[in-house]
Amino acid sequence: AQSVTQPDIHITVSEGASLELRCNYSYGATPYLFWYVQSPGQGLQLLLKYFSGDTLVQGIKGFEAEFKRSQSSFNLRKPSVHWSDAAEYFCAVGRFTSGTYKYIFGTGTRLKVLA
Amino acid sequence: SQTIHQWPATLVQPVGSPLSLECTVEGTSNPNLYWYRQAAGRGLQLLFYSVGIGQISSEVPQNLSASRPQDRQFILSSKKLLLSDSGFYLCAWSVPQSEQYFGPGTRLTVT
C-alpha cells in the first residue's frame, strides 16, 4: 500500500538558517509528489510539485525539493528561513485513478522559526 | 483566476444535529472536487471525491455523505452528527490530471 512518512513532527530553526524537511514515500509506480504549506486555521497552499523531468524542483517562496528515486525521498529545502515560514508542511503522493488524482498525505511537520 | 470558497468558516453543532457544509469553485468548468477531514495532529484524510455532477466516490465508511448538485458546487452532509465528526474540513478542486487547490476550510466542533 502507498504511504508517506514525514519523520519530523516538529522542527525549530533560527531565522536565516537553512531548512530541510524530510519526506519518504512508498509507492510502486512513478510517483507524483507535492509539498503543501498550511498556516494555522487556513487551507493548504501548493509550494511545488514533481511529475517528471528534472529531479530538482523549484517552488514558490524560495522553496525547492529534490526527488531521489533510490532513496524514495522528496525532501523540501530552503537556504534561508524567514519568520513568515513558520507553518505546517505536508508532503503528498498522488496516484491517478478513476479519472482523478487521489492524494496520500504525510502527517505533517510543524516548523517554528526563532527570531 | 480560479477561486474556491467554503462556508461556514466555523460551526458548533450539538451531537445528533444535521450538517451541511458547502464548497463552490469559480473560474473553471468541470473541476474534480474533493472533501478532506483533518483531525488535530494528523494528516488529511480523503472523504469523498467527484469527477462530475452527481458522481460521488466515497473513500471511507462514515457518518457523512456528499453531493454535487451543480458543476462547481460540492456539499458535505450528515443527518446526525457524532462527537467524532469534529475536525477541520477542507474542500479542494483540480483539473483532471493535475494538482489540487484547497479552500480555506471549515472548523466543525460537535458538542
XYZ file of C-alpha atoms in Angstrom:
226
model
C 0.000 0.000 0.000
C 1.096 3.529 -0.689
C 2.275 5.635 2.234
C 4.020 8.887 3.003
C 6.260 9.418 6.023
C 7.346 12.728 7.438
C 9.640 11.635 10.267
C 9.936 15.027 11.938
C 6.780 16.161 13.739
C 8.348 19.429 14.905
C 11.378 21.345 13.676
C 12.767 24.572 15.128
C 15.242 26.728 13.242
C 16.588 30.219 13.665
C 15.655 32.895 11.186
C 18.219 32.984 8.400
C 19.249 29.365 8.886
C 18.802 26.720 6.225
C 15.944 24.254 6.332
C 15.353 20.716 5.182
C 12.084 18.874 5.756
C 12.122 15.173 5.094
C 9.585 13.134 3.168
C 9.758 9.447 2.305
C 7.165 7.624 0.280
C 6.222 4.108 -0.572
C 4.731 3.752 -3.996
C 5.007 1.056 -6.626
C 4.958 3.227 -9.734
C 6.402 6.588 -10.726
C 5.137 8.937 -8.046
C 3.630 12.339 -8.422
C 4.867 14.317 -5.449
C 3.731 17.527 -3.809
C 4.572 19.825 -0.929
C 1.898 21.991 0.667
C 2.085 24.568 3.445
C -0.674 25.340 5.942
C -0.801 28.347 8.226
C -2.875 27.960 11.418
C -6.587 27.762 10.694
C -6.055 28.085 6.963
C -6.255 25.888 3.920
C -3.288 24.311 2.173
C -1.174 26.189 -0.331
C 0.771 24.341 -3.009
C 4.514 25.006 -2.730
C 5.754 22.787 -5.528
C 5.116 19.606 -7.444
C 7.048 16.892 -9.217
C 5.555 14.958 -12.100
C 8.605 14.072 -14.188
C 11.812 15.505 -15.631
C 14.373 17.454 -13.640
C 14.572 15.965 -10.167
C 15.268 19.349 -8.558
C 12.040 21.296 -8.457
C 11.690 24.988 -7.719
C 8.616 26.281 -5.951
C 7.162 29.441 -4.527
C 8.522 31.417 -1.564
C 12.090 30.298 -2.278
C 11.487 26.606 -1.619
C 12.894 23.732 -3.623
C 12.657 19.958 -3.393
C 14.704 17.127 -4.768
C 13.278 13.807 -5.906
C 15.594 10.883 -5.199
C 14.161 7.673 -6.542
C 16.873 5.489 -4.991
C 16.002 6.812 -1.544
C 12.253 7.149 -2.124
C 12.548 10.685 -0.860
C 11.294 14.133 -1.775
C 12.853 16.499 0.753
C 11.940 20.161 0.911
C 14.669 22.763 1.325
C 15.112 26.477 1.763
C 18.512 28.161 2.064
C 17.425 30.928 4.439
C 14.275 30.738 6.525
C 12.118 33.770 7.232
C 9.890 34.188 10.283
C 6.857 34.058 7.995
C 7.753 30.469 7.031
C 6.504 29.242 10.399
C 3.656 26.880 9.492
C 2.876 23.223 8.983
C 4.216 21.470 5.918
C 2.667 18.459 4.252
C 4.159 16.089 1.725
C 1.782 14.157 -0.520
C 1.910 11.414 -3.122
C -0.625 11.490 -5.918
C -2.000 8.406 -7.521
C -4.006 8.779 -10.686
C -7.061 6.560 -10.590
C -10.643 6.734 -11.791
C -10.076 9.987 -13.625
C -8.547 11.926 -10.763
C -5.518 12.221 -8.521
C -6.007 10.756 -5.102
C -3.517 12.084 -2.605
C -1.915 10.314 0.300
C -0.661 12.878 2.803
C 2.029 12.645 5.397
C 1.159 13.655 8.943
C 2.940 16.966 8.579
C 5.947 18.773 10.034
C 5.358 21.861 12.131
C 8.051 24.473 11.637
C 8.892 27.002 14.310
C 11.188 29.907 13.470
C 13.182 31.649 16.192
C 13.926 35.342 15.808
C -8.304 33.150 -11.962
C -9.843 30.306 -10.017
C -11.234 30.748 -6.518
C -12.609 28.250 -4.058
C -14.995 29.187 -1.274
C -16.131 27.293 1.777
C -18.755 28.174 4.331
C -19.290 28.471 7.088
C -15.781 29.143 8.360
C -16.608 27.800 11.809
C -19.514 25.795 13.137
C -20.501 24.471 16.537
C -23.218 21.839 16.471
C -24.713 19.519 19.094
C -24.481 15.765 18.787
C -27.355 14.387 16.731
C -27.924 17.554 14.726
C -27.675 17.679 10.916
C -24.767 19.137 8.986
C -24.357 20.896 5.684
C -21.026 22.323 4.520
C -20.787 23.986 1.169
C -17.932 24.430 -1.257
C -18.025 26.355 -4.512
C -15.401 26.946 -7.166
C -15.196 29.894 -9.532
C -13.258 30.377 -12.724
C -13.163 26.841 -14.022
C -15.522 24.283 -15.528
C -15.994 20.611 -14.747
C -13.413 20.513 -11.963
C -12.685 17.438 -9.918
C -13.818 18.148 -6.365
C -12.687 16.679 -3.050
C -13.637 16.710 0.636
C -10.943 16.075 3.253
C -11.001 15.958 7.020
C -8.050 16.977 9.118
C -8.022 15.834 12.717
C -5.758 17.508 15.266
C -2.158 16.327 14.933
C -2.927 14.162 11.952
C -2.684 14.425 8.234
C -5.503 14.851 5.800
C -7.949 12.061 5.133
C -9.797 11.991 1.824
C -13.520 11.563 2.450
C -15.163 11.994 -0.955
C -14.291 12.985 -4.470
C -16.290 13.796 -7.559
C -15.330 13.893 -11.224
C -18.690 15.262 -12.401
C -22.213 16.282 -11.465
C -23.927 13.559 -9.483
C -20.780 11.400 -9.447
C -19.581 10.827 -5.903
C -16.962 8.373 -4.709
C -16.613 7.624 -1.020
C -13.238 6.726 0.399
C -14.126 5.658 3.905
C -17.322 4.403 5.550
C -18.602 7.062 7.911
C -21.430 9.185 9.144
C -21.126 11.640 6.271
C -22.354 11.943 2.700
C -21.547 14.227 -0.214
C -23.458 15.606 -3.158
C -22.645 17.616 -6.242
C -25.859 19.263 -7.426
C -24.095 21.682 -9.764
C -20.845 21.600 -11.711
C -18.946 23.813 -9.266
C -20.772 23.063 -6.030
C -19.862 20.318 -3.582
C -21.793 19.710 -0.372
C -20.855 17.644 2.656
C -23.743 16.487 4.824
C -24.721 14.441 7.796
C -28.137 13.526 9.167
C -26.900 13.112 12.755
C -23.523 14.358 13.908
C -21.271 12.364 16.197
C -18.595 13.726 18.508
C -16.017 12.044 16.292
C -17.110 14.206 13.354
C -15.326 17.192 14.892
C -12.413 18.427 12.821
C -11.231 20.739 10.114
C -12.915 20.095 6.780
C -11.195 21.087 3.585
C -12.575 21.221 0.092
C -10.247 21.059 -2.894
C -10.520 21.206 -6.664
C -8.367 20.216 -9.587
C -8.492 19.991 -13.319
C -8.124 16.382 -14.456
C -4.589 15.012 -14.162
C -3.273 17.969 -12.219
C -2.596 19.185 -8.727
C -5.258 20.062 -6.155
C -6.055 23.505 -4.791
C -7.575 23.851 -1.363
C -10.210 26.090 0.132
C -9.888 27.942 3.441
C -11.589 25.175 5.429
C -14.419 24.839 7.954
C -13.750 24.214 11.630
C -16.512 21.935 12.965
C -16.930 21.345 16.670
C -19.537 18.832 17.761
C -20.566 19.280 21.384
